[in-house]
JSON list of N, CA and C in Angstrom, two decimals:
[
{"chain": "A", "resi": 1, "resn": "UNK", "atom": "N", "xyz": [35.27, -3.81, -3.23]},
{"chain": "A", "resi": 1, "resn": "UNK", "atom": "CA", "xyz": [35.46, -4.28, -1.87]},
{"chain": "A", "resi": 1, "resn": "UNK", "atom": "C", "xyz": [34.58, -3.46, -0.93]},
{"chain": "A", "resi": 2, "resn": "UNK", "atom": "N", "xyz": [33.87, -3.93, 0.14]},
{"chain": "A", "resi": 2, "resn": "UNK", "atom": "CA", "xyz": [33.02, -3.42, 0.61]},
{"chain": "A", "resi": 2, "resn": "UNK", "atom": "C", "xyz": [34.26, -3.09, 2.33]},
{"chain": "A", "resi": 3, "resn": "UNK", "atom": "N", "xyz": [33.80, -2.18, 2.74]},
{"chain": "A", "resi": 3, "resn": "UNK", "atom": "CA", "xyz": [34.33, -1.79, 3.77]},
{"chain": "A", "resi": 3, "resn": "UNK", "atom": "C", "xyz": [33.14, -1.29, 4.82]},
{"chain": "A", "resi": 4, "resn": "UNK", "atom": "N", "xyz": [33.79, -1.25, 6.42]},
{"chain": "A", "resi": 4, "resn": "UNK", "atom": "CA", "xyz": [32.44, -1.07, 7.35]},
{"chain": "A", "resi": 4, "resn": "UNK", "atom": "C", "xyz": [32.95, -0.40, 8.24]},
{"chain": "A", "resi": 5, "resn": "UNK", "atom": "N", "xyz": [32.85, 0.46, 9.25]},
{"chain": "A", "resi": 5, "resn": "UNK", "atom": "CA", "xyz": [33.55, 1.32, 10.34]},
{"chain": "A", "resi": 5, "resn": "UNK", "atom": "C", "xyz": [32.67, 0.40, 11.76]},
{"chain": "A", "resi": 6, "resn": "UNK", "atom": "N", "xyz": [34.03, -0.70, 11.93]},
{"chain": "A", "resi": 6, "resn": "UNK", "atom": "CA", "xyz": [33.48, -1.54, 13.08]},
{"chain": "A", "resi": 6, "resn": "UNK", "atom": "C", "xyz": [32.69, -0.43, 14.67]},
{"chain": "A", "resi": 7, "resn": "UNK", "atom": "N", "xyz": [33.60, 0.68, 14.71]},
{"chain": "A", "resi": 7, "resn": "UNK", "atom": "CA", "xyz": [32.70, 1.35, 15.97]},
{"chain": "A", "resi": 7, "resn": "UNK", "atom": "C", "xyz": [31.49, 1.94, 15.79]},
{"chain": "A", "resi": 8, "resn": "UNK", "atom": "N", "xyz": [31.21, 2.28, 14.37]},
{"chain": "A", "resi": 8, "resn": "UNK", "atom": "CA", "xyz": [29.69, 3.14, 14.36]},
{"chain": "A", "resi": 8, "resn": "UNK", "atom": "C", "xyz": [28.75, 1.91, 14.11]},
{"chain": "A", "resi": 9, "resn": "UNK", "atom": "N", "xyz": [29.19, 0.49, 14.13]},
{"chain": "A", "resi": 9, "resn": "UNK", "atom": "CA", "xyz": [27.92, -0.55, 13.98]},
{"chain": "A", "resi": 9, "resn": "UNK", "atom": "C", "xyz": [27.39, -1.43, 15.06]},
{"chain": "A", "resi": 10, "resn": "UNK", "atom": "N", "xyz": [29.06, -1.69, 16.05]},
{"chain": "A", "resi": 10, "resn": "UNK", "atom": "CA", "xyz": [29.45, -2.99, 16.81]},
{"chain": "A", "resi": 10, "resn": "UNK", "atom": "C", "xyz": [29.12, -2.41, 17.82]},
{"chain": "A", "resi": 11, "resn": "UNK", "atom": "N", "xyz": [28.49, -3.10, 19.22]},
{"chain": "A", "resi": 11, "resn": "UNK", "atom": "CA", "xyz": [28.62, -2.38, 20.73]},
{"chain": "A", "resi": 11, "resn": "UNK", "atom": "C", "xyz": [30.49, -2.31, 21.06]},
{"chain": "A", "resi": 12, "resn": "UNK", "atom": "N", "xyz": [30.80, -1.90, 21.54]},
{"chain": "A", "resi": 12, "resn": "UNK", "atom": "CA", "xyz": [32.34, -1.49, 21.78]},
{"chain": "A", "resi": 12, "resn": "UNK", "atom": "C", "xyz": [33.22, -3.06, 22.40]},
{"chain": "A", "resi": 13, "resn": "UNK", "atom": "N", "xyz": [32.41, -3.69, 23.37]},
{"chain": "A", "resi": 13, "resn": "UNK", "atom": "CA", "xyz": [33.04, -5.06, 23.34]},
{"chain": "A", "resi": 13, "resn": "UNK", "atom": "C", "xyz": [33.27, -5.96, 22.13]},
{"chain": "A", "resi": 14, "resn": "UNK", "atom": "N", "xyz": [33.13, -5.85, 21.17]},
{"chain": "A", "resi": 14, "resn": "UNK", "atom": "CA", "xyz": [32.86, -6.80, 19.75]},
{"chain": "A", "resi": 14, "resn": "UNK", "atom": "C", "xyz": [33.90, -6.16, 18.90]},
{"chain": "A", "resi": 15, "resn": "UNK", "atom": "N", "xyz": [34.19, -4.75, 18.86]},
{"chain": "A", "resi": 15, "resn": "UNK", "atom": "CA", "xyz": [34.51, -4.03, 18.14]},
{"chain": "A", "resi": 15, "resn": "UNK", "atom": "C", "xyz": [36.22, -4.83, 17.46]},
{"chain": "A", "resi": 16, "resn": "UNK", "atom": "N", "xyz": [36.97, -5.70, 18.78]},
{"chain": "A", "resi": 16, "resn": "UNK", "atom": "CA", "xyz": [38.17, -5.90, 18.19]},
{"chain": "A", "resi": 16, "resn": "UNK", "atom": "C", "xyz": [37.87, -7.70, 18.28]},
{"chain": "A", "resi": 17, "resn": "UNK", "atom": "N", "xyz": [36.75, -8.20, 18.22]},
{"chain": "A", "resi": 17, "resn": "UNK", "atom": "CA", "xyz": [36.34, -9.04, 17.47]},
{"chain": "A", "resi": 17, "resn": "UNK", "atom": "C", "xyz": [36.89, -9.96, 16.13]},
{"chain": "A", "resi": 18, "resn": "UNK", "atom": "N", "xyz": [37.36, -10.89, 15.24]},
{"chain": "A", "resi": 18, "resn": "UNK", "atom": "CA", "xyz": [37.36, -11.52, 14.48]},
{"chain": "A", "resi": 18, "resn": "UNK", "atom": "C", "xyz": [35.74, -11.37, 13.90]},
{"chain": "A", "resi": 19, "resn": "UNK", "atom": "N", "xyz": [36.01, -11.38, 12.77]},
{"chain": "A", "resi": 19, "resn": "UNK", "atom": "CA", "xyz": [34.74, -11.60, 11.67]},
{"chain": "A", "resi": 19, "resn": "UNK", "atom": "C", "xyz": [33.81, -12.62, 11.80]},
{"chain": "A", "resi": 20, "resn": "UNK", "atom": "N", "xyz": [34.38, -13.65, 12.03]},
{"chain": "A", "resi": 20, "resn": "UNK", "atom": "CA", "xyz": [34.03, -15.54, 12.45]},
{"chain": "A", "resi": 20, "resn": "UNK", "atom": "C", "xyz": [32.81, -15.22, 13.84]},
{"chain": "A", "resi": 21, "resn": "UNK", "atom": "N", "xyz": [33.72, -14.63, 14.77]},
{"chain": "A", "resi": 21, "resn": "UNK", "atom": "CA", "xyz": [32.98, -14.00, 15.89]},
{"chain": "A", "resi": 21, "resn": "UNK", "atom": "C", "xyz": [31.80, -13.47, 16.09]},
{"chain": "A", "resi": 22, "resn": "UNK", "atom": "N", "xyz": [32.27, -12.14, 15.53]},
{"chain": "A", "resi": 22, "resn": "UNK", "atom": "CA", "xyz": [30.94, -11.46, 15.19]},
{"chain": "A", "resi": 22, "resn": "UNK", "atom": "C", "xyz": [29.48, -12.04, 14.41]},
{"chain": "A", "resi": 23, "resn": "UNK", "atom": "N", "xyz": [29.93, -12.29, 13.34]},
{"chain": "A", "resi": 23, "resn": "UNK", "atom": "CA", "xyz": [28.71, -12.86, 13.06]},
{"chain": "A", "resi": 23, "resn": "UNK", "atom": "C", "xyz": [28.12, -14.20, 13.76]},
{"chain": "A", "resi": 24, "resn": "UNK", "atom": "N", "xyz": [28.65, -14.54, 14.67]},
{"chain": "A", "resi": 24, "resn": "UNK", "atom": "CA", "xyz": [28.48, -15.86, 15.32]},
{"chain": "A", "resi": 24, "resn": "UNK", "atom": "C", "xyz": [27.57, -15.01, 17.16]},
{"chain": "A", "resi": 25, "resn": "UNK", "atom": "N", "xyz": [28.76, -13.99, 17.06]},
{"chain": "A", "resi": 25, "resn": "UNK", "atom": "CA", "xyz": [27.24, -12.91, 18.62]},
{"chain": "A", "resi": 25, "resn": "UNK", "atom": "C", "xyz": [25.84, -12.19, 18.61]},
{"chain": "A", "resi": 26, "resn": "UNK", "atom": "N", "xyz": [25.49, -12.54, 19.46]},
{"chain": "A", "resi": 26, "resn": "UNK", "atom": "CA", "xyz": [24.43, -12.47, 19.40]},
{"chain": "A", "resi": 26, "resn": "UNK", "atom": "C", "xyz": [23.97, -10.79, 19.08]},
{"chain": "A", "resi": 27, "resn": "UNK", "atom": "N", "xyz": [22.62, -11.45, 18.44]},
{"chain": "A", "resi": 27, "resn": "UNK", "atom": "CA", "xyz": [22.51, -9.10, 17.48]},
{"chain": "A", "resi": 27, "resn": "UNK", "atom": "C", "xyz": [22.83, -8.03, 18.46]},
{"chain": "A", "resi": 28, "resn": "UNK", "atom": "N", "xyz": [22.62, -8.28, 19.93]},
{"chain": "A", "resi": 28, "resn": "UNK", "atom": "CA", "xyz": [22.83, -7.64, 20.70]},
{"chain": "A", "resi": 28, "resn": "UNK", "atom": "C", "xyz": [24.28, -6.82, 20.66]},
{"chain": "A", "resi": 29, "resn": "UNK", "atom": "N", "xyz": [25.16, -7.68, 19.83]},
{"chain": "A", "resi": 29, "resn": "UNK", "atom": "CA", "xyz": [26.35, -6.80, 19.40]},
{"chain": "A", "resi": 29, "resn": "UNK", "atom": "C", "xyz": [26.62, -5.86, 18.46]},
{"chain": "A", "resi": 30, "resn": "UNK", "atom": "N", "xyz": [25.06, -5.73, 17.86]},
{"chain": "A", "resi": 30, "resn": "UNK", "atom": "CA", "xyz": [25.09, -4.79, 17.01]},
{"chain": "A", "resi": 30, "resn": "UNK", "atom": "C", "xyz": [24.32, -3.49, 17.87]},
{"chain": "A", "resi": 31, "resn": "UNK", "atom": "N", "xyz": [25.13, -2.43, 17.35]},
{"chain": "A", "resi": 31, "resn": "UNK", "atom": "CA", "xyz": [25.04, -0.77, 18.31]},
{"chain": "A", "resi": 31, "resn": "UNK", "atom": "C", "xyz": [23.31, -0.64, 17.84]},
{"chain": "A", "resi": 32, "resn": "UNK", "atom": "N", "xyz": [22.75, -0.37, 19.22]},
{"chain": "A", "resi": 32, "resn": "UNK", "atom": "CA", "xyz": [21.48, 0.31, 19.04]},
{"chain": "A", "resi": 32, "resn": "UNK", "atom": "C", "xyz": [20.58, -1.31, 19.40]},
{"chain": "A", "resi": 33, "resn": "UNK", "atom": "N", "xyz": [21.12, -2.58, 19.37]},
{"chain": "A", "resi": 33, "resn": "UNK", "atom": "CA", "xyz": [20.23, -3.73, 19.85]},
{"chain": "A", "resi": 33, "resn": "UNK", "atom": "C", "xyz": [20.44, -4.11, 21.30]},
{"chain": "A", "resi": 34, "resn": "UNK", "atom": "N", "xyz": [19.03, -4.10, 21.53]},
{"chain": "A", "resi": 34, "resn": "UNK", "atom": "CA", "xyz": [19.37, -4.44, 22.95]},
{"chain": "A", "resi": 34, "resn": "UNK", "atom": "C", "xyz": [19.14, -6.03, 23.27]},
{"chain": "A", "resi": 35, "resn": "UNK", "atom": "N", "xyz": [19.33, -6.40, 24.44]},
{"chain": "A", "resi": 35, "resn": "UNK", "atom": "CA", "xyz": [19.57, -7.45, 24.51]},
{"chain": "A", "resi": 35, "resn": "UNK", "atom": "C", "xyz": [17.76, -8.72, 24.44]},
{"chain": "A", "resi": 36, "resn": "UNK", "atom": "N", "xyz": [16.98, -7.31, 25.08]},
{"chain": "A", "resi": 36, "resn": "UNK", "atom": "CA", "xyz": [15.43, -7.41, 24.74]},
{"chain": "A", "resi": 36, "resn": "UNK", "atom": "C", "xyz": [15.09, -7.19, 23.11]},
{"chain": "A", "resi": 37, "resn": "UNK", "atom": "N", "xyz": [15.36, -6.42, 22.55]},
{"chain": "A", "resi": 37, "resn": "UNK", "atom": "CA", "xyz": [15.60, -7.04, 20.95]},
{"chain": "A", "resi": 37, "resn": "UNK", "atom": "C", "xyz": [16.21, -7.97, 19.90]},
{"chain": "A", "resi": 38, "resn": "UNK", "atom": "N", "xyz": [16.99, -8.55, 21.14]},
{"chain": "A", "resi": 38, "resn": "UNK", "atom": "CA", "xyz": [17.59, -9.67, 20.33]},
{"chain": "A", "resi": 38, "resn": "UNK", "atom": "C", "xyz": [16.43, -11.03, 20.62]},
{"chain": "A", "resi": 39, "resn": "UNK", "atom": "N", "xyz": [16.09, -11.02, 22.52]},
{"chain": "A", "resi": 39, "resn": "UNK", "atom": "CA", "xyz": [15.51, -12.08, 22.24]},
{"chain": "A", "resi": 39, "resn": "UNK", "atom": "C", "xyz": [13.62, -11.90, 21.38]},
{"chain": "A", "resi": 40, "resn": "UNK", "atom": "N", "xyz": [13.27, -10.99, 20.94]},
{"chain": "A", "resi": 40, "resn": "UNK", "atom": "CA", "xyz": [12.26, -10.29, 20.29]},
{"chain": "A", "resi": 40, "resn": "UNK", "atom": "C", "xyz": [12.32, -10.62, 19.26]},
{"chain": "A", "resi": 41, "resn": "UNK", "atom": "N", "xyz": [13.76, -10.37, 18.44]},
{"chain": "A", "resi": 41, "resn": "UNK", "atom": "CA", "xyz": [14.00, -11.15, 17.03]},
{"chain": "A", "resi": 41, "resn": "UNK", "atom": "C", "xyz": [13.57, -12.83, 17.17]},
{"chain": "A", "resi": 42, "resn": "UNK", "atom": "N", "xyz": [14.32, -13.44, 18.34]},
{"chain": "A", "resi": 42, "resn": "UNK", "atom": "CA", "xyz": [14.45, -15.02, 18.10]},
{"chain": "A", "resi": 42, "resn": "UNK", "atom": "C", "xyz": [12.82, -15.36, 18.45]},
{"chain": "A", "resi": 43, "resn": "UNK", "atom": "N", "xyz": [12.25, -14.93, 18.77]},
{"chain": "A", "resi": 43, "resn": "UNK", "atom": "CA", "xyz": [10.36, -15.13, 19.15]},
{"chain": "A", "resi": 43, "resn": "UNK", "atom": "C", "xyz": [9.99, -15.03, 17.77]},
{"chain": "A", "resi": 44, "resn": "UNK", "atom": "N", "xyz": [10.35, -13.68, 16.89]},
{"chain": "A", "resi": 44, "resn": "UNK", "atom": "CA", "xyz": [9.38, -13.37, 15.86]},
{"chain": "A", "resi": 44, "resn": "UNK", "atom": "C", "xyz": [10.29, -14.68, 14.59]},
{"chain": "A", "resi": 45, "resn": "UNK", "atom": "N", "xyz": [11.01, -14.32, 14.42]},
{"chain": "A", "resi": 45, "resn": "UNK", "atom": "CA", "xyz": [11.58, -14.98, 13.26]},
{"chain": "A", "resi": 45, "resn": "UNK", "atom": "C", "xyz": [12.70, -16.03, 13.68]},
{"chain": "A", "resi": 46, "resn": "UNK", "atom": "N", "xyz": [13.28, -16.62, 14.84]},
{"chain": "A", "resi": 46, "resn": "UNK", "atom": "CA", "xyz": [14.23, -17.63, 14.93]},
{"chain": "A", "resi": 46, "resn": "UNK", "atom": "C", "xyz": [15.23, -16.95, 15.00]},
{"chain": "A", "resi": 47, "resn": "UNK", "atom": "N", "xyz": [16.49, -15.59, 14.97]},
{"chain": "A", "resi": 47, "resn": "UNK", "atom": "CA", "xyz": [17.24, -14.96, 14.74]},
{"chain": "A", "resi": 47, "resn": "UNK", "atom": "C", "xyz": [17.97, -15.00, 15.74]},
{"chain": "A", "resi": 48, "resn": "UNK", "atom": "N", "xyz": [19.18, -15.91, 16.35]},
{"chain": "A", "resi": 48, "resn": "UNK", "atom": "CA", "xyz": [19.93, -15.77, 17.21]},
{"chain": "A", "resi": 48, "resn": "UNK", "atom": "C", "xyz": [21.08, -14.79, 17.55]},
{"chain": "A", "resi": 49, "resn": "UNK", "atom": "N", "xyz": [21.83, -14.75, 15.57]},
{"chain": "A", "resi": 49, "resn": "UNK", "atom": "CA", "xyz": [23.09, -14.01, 16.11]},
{"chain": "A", "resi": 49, "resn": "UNK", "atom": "C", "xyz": [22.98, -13.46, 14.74]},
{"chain": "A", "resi": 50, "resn": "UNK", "atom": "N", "xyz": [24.22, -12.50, 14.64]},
{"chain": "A", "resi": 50, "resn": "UNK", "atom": "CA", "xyz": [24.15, -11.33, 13.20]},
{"chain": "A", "resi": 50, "resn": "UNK", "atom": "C", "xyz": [24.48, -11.90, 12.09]},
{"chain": "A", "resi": 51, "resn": "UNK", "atom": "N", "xyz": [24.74, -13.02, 12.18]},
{"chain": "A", "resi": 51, "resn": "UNK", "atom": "CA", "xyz": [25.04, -13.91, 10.78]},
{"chain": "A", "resi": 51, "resn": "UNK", "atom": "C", "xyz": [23.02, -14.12, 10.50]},
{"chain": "A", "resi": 52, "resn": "UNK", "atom": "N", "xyz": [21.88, -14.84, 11.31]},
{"chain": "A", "resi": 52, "resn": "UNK", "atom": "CA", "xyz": [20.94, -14.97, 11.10]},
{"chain": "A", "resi": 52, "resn": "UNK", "atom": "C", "xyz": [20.32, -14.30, 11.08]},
{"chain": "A", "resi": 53, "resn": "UNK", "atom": "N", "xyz": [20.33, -12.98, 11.35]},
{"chain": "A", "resi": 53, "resn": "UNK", "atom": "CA", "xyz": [19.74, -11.53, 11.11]},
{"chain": "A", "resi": 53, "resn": "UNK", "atom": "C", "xyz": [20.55, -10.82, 9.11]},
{"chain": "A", "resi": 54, "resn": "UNK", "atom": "N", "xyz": [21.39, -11.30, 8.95]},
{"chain": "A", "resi": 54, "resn": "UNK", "atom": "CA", "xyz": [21.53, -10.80, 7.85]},
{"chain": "A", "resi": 54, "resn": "UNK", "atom": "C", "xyz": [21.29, -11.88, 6.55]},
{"chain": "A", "resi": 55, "resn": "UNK", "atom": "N", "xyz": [20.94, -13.06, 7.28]},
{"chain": "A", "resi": 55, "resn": "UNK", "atom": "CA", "xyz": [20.18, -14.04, 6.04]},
{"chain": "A", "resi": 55, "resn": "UNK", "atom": "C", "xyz": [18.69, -14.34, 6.43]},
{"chain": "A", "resi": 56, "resn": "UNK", "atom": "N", "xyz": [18.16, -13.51, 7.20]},
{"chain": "A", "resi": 56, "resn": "UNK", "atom": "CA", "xyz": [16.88, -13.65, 7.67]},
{"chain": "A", "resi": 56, "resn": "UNK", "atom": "C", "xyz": [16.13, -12.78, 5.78]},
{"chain": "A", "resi": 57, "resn": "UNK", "atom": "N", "xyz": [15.32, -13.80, 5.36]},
{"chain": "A", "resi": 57, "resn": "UNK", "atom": "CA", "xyz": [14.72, -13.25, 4.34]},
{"chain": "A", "resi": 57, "resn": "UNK", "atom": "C", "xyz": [13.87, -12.21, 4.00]},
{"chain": "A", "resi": 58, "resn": "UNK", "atom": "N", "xyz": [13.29, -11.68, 5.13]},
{"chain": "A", "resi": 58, "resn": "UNK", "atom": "CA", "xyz": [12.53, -10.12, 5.16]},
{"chain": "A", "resi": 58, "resn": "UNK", "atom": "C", "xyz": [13.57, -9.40, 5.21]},
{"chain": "A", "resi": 59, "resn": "UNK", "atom": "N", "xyz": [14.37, -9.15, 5.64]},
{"chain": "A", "resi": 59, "resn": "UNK", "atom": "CA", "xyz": [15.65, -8.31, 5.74]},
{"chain": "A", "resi": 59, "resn": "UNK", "atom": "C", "xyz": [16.05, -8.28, 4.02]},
{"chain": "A", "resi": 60, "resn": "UNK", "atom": "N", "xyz": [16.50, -9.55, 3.50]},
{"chain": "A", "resi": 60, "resn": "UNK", "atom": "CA", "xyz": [16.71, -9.25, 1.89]},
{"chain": "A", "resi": 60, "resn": "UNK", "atom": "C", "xyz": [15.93, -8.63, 1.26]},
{"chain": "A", "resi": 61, "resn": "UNK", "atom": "N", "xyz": [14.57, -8.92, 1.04]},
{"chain": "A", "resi": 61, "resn": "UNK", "atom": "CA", "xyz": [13.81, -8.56, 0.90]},
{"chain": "A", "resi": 61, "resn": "UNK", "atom": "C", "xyz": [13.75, -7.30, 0.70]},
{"chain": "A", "resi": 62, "resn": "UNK", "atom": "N", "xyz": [13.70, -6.50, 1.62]},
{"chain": "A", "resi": 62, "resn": "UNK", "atom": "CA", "xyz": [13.70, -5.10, 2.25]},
{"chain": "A", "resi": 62, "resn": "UNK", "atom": "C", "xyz": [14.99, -4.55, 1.37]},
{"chain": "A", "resi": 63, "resn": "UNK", "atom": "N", "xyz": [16.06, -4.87, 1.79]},
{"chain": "A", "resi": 63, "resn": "UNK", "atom": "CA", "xyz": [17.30, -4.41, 0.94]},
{"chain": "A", "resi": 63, "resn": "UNK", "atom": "C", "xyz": [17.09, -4.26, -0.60]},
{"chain": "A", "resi": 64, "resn": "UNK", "atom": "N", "xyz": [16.45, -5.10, -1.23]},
{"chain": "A", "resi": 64, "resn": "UNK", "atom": "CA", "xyz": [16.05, -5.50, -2.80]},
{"chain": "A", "resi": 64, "resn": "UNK", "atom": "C", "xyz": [15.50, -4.73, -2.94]},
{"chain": "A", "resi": 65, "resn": "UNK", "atom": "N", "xyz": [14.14, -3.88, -1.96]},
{"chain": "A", "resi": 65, "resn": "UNK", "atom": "CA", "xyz": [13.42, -3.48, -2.63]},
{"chain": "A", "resi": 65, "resn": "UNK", "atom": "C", "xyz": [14.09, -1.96, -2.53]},
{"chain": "A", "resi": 66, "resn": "UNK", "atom": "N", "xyz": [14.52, -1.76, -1.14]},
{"chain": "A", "resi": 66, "resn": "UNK", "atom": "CA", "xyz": [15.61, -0.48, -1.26]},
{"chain": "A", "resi": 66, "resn": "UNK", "atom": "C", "xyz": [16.17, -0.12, -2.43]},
{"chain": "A", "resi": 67, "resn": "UNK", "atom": "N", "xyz": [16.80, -0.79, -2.31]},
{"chain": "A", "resi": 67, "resn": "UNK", "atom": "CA", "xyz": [17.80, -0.78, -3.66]},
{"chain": "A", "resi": 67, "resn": "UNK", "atom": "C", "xyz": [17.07, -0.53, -5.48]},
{"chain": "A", "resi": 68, "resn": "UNK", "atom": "N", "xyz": [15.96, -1.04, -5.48]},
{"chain": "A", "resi": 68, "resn": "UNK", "atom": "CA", "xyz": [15.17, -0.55, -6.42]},
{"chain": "A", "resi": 68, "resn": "UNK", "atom": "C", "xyz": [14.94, 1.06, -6.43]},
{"chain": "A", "resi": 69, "resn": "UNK", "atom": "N", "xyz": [14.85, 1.46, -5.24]},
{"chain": "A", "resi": 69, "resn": "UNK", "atom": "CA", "xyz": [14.12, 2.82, -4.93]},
{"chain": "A", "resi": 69, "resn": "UNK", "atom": "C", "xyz": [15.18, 3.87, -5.97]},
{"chain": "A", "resi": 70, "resn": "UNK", "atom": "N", "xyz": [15.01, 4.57, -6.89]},
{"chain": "A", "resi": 70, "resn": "UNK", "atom": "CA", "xyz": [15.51, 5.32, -7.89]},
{"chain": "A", "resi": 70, "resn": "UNK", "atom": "C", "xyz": [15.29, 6.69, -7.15]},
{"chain": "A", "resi": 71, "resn": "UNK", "atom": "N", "xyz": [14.48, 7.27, -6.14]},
{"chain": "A", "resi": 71, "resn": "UNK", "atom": "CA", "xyz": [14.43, 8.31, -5.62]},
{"chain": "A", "resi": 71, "resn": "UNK", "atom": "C", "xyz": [15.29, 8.61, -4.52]},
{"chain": "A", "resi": 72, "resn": "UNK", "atom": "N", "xyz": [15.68, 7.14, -3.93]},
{"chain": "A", "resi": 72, "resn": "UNK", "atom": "CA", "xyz": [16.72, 7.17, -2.62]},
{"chain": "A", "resi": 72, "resn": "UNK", "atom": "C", "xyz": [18.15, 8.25, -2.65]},
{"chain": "A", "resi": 73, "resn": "UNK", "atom": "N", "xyz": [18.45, 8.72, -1.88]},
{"chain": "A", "resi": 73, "resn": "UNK", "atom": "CA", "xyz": [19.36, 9.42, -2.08]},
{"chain": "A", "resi": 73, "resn": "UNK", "atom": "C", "xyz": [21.06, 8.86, -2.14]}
]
């Protein structure tokens, strides 16, 4: 089971959020995106909200190859 610490990810409005929700707001609800990086995402790649940022395929991508990395700590 995978578990997540909603305050060290979510901006603090989102935080008591439903799941359905969240991934349905825009990335800007994720801590550290601003609202100029969200619309930056939807220019470069189409990416409206954190559900399409985490099936955006460079992002897998990236994770896959992470995850290969045998030196990672």
């Amino acid at each position: 089971m995978t578990t997540i610490d909603l305050d060290k990810v979510l901006d603090k409005a989102w935080t008591d959020k439903s799941l359905p929700e969240i991934l349905a707001a825009p990335v800007a609800a994720l801590k550290g995106v601003s609202d100029r990086d969200g619309e930056l995402l939807d220019e470069a790649f189409g990416v409206k909200t954190v559900a399409d940022l985490a099936d955006l395929k460079y992002v897998r991508w990236a994770q896959a190859l992470a995850a290969l990395d045998t030196t990672a700590k």
